[in-house]
Tab-separated table of C-alpha atoms in Angstrom:
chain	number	residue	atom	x	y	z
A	522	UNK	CA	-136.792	21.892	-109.355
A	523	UNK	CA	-135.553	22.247	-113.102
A	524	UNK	CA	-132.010	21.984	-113.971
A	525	UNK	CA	-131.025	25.000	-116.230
A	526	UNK	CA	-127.121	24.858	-117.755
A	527	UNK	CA	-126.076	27.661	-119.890
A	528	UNK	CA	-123.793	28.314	-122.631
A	529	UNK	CA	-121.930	31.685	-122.727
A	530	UNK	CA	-119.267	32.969	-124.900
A	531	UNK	CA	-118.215	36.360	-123.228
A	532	UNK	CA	-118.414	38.276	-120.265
A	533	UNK	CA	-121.891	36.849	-119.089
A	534	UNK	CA	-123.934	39.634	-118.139
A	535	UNK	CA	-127.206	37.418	-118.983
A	536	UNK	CA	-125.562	34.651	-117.298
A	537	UNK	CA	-125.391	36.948	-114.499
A	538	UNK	CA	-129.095	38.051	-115.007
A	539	UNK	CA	-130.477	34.485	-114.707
A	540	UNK	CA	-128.163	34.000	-111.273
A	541	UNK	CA	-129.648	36.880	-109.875
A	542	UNK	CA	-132.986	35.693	-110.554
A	543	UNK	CA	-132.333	32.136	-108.999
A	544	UNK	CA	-131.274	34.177	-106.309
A	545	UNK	CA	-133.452	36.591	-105.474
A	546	UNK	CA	-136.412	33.834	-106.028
A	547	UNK	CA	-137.824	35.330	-108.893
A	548	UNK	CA	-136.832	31.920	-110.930
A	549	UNK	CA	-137.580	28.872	-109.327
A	550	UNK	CA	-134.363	26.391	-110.792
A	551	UNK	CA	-131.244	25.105	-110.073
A	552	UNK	CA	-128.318	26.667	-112.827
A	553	UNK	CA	-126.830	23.162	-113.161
A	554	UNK	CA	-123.708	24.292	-114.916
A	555	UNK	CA	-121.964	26.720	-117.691
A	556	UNK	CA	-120.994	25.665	-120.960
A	557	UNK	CA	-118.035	27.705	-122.588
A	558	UNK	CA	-116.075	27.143	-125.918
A	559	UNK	CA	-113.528	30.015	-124.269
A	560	UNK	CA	-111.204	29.665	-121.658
A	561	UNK	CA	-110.332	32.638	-119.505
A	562	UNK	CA	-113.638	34.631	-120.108
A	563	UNK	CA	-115.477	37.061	-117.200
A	564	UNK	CA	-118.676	34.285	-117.799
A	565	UNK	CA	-116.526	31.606	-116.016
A	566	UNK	CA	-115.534	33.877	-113.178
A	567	UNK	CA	-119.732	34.886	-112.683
A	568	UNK	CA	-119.892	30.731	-112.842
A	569	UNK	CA	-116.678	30.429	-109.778
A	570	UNK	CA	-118.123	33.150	-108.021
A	571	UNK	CA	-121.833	31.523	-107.333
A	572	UNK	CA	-120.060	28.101	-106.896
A	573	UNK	CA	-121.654	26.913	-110.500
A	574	UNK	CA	-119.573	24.359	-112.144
A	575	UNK	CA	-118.196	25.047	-115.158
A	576	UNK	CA	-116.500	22.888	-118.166
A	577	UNK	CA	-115.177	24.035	-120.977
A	578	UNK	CA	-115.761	22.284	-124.427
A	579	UNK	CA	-114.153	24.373	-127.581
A	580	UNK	CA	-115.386	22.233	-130.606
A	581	UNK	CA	-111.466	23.492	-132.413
A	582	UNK	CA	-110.201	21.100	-130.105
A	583	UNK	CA	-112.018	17.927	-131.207
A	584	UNK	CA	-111.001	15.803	-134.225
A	585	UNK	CA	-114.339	16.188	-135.434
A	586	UNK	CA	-117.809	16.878	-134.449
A	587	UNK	CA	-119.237	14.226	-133.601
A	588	UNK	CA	-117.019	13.818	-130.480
A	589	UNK	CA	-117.214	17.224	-129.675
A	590	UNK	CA	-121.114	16.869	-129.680
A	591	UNK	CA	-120.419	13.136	-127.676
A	592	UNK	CA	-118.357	15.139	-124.588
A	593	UNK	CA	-121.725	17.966	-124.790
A	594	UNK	CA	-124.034	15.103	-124.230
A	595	UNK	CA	-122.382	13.319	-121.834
A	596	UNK	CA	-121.886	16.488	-119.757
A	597	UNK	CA	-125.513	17.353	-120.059
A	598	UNK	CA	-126.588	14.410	-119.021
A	599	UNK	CA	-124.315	14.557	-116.041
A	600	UNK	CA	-125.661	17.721	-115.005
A	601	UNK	CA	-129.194	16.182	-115.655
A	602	UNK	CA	-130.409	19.006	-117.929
A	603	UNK	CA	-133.795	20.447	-118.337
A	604	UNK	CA	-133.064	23.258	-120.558
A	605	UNK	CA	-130.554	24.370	-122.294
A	606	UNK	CA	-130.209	28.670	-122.429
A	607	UNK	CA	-127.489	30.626	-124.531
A	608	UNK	CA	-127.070	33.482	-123.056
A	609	UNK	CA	-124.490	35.183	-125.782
A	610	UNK	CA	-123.150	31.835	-127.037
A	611	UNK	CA	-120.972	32.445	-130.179
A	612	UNK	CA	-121.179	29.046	-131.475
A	613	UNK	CA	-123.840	26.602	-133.727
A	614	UNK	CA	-125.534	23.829	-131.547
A	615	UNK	CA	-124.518	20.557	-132.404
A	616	UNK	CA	-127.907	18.891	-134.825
A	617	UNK	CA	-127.168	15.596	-132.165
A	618	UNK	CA	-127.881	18.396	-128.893
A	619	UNK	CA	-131.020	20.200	-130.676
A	620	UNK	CA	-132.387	16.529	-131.352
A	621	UNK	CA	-131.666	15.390	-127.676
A	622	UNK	CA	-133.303	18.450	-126.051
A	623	UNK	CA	-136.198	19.060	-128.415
A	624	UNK	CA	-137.305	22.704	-127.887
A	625	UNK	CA	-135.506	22.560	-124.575
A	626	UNK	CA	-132.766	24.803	-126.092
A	627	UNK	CA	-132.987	28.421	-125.888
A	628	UNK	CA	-131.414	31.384	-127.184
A	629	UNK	CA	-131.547	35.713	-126.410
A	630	UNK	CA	-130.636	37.084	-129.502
A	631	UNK	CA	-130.343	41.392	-129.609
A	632	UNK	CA	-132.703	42.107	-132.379
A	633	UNK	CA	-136.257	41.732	-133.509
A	634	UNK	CA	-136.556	38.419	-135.209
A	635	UNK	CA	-136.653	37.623	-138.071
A	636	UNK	CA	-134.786	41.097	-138.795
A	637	UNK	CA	-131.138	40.586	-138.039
A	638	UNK	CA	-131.105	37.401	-137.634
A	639	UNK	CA	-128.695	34.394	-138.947
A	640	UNK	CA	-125.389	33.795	-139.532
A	641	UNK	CA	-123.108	36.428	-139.133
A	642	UNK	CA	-125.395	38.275	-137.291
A	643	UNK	CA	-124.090	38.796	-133.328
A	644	UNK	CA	-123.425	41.412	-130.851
A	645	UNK	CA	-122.380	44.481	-132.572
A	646	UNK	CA	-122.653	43.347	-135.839
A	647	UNK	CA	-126.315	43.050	-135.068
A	648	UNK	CA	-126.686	46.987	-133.919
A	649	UNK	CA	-124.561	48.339	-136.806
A	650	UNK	CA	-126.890	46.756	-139.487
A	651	UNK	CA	-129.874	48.529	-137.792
A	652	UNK	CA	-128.476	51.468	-137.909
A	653	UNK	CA	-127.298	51.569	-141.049
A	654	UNK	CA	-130.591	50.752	-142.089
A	655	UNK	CA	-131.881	53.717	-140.154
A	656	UNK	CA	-134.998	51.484	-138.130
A	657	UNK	CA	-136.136	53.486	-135.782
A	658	UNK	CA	-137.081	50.366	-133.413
A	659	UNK	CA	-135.004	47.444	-132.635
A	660	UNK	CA	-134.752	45.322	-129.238
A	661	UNK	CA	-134.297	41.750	-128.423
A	662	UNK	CA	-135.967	38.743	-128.917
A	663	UNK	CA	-135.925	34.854	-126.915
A	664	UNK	CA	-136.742	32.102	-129.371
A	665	UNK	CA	-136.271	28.309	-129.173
A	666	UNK	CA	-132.962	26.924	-131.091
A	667	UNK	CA	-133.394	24.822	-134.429
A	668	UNK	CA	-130.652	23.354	-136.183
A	669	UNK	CA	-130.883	26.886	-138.580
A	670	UNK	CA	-129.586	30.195	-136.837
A	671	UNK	CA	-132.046	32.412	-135.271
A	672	UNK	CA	-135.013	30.489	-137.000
A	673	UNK	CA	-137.102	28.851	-134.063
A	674	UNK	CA	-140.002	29.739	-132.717
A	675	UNK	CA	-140.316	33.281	-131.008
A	676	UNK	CA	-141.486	32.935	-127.722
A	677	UNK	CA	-141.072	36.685	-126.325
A	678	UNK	CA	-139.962	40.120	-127.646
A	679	UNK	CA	-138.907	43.835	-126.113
A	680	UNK	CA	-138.720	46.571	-128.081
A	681	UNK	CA	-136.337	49.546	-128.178
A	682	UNK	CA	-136.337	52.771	-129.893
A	683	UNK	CA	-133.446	53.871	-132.036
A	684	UNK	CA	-131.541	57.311	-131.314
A	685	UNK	CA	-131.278	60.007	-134.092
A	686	UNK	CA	-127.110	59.483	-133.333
A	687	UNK	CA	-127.143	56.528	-132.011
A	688	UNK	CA	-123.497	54.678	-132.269
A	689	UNK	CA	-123.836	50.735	-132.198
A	690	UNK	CA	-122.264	51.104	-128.650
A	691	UNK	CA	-125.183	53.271	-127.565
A	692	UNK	CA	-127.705	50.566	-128.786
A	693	UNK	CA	-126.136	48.177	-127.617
A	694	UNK	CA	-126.014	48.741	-124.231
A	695	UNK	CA	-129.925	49.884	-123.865
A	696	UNK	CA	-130.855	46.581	-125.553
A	697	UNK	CA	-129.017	44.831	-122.938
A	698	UNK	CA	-130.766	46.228	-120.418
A	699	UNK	CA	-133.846	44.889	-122.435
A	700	UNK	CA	-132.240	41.522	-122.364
A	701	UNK	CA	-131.525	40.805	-118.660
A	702	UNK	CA	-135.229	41.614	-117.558
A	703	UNK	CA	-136.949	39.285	-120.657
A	704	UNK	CA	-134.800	35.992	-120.530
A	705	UNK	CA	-135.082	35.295	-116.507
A	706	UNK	CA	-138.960	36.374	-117.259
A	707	UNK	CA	-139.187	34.096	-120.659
A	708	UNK	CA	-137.167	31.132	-118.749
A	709	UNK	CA	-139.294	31.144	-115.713
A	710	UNK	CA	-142.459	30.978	-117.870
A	711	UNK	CA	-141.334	28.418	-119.777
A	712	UNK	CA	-140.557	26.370	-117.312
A	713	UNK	CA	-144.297	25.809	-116.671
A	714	UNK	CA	-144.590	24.265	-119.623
A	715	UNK	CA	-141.784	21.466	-118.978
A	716	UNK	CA	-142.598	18.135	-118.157
């Protein structure tokens, strides 16, 4: 059985998705551990609450990043990590992490890539920019992590339509939906594909 450990930033609701999935059976691994930068955040309660360890690593709080990316690998390695999923993780991936895991990383990001996509570009931010532009789709897409933002390769998309009066809120919230049925369905399948 694979050894998943994910990296959240905020509450955790795909966190939560990919639990429920071990859970119910649908995704045959072993959620290894969470990776935060944030202390305090609903993410590490969802962790506590299915008995999934948890460690903290907030990269302020090294004297550089090279240590911070030092205490990530050893931690990893400790948890004997098959792939790596961010599930709303608000922070780059070390180049040292991306180079240990090659296309082992992987990231749900609430937009169509390549639209929408980069730095800058998260949560809301993401959903006010496509309205603004007036699409009339948008969705979410699961790609593998490169050392550029949002660049990798696309493994999966869902698509969802944009409302005449839409707010960002709106969007936001049906594109999540979109989110916790692809990445369980995009992990399990690409966890055939792992050595």
């Amino acid at each position: 059985m694979k050894n998943i450990v994910v990296f959240a930033s905020g509450s955790g609701t795909n966190f939560q998705s990919i639990i429920d999935a071990v859970n119910r059976g649908i995704l045959p691994a072993r959620i290894a551990g969470l990776v935060t930068n944030k202390a305090g955040i609903p993410a590490i309660q969802r962790a506590r609450k299915a008995n999934i360890p948890v460690r903290v690593l907030n990269p302020a709080e090294f004297s550089n990043n090279e240590s911070y990316a030092n205490q990530l690998l050893n931690q990893l390695q400790e948890w004997k990590t098959d792939l790596i999923v961010l599930a709303g993780y608000l922070r780059k991936i070390p180049a040292e992490i991306v180079r240990h895991f090659p296309k082992r990383i992987l990231n749900i990001h609430p937009a169509l890539l390549p639209k929408y996509g980069g730095k800058g570009f998260y949560g809301s931010k993401v959903h006010e920019a496509v309205i603004e532009a007036g699409d009339k789709e948008t969705g979410c897409t699961v790609h593998i992590v490169t050392n550029n933002f949002d660049e990798g390769p696309i493994l999966a998309q869902a698509k969802v339509e944009v409302l005449e009066n839409d707010s960002p809120d709106e969007l936001a919230q049906r594109v999540l939906k979109q989110e916790h049925k692809l990445l369980p369905e995009v992990i399990k399948q690409y966890l055939l594909t792992l050595k």
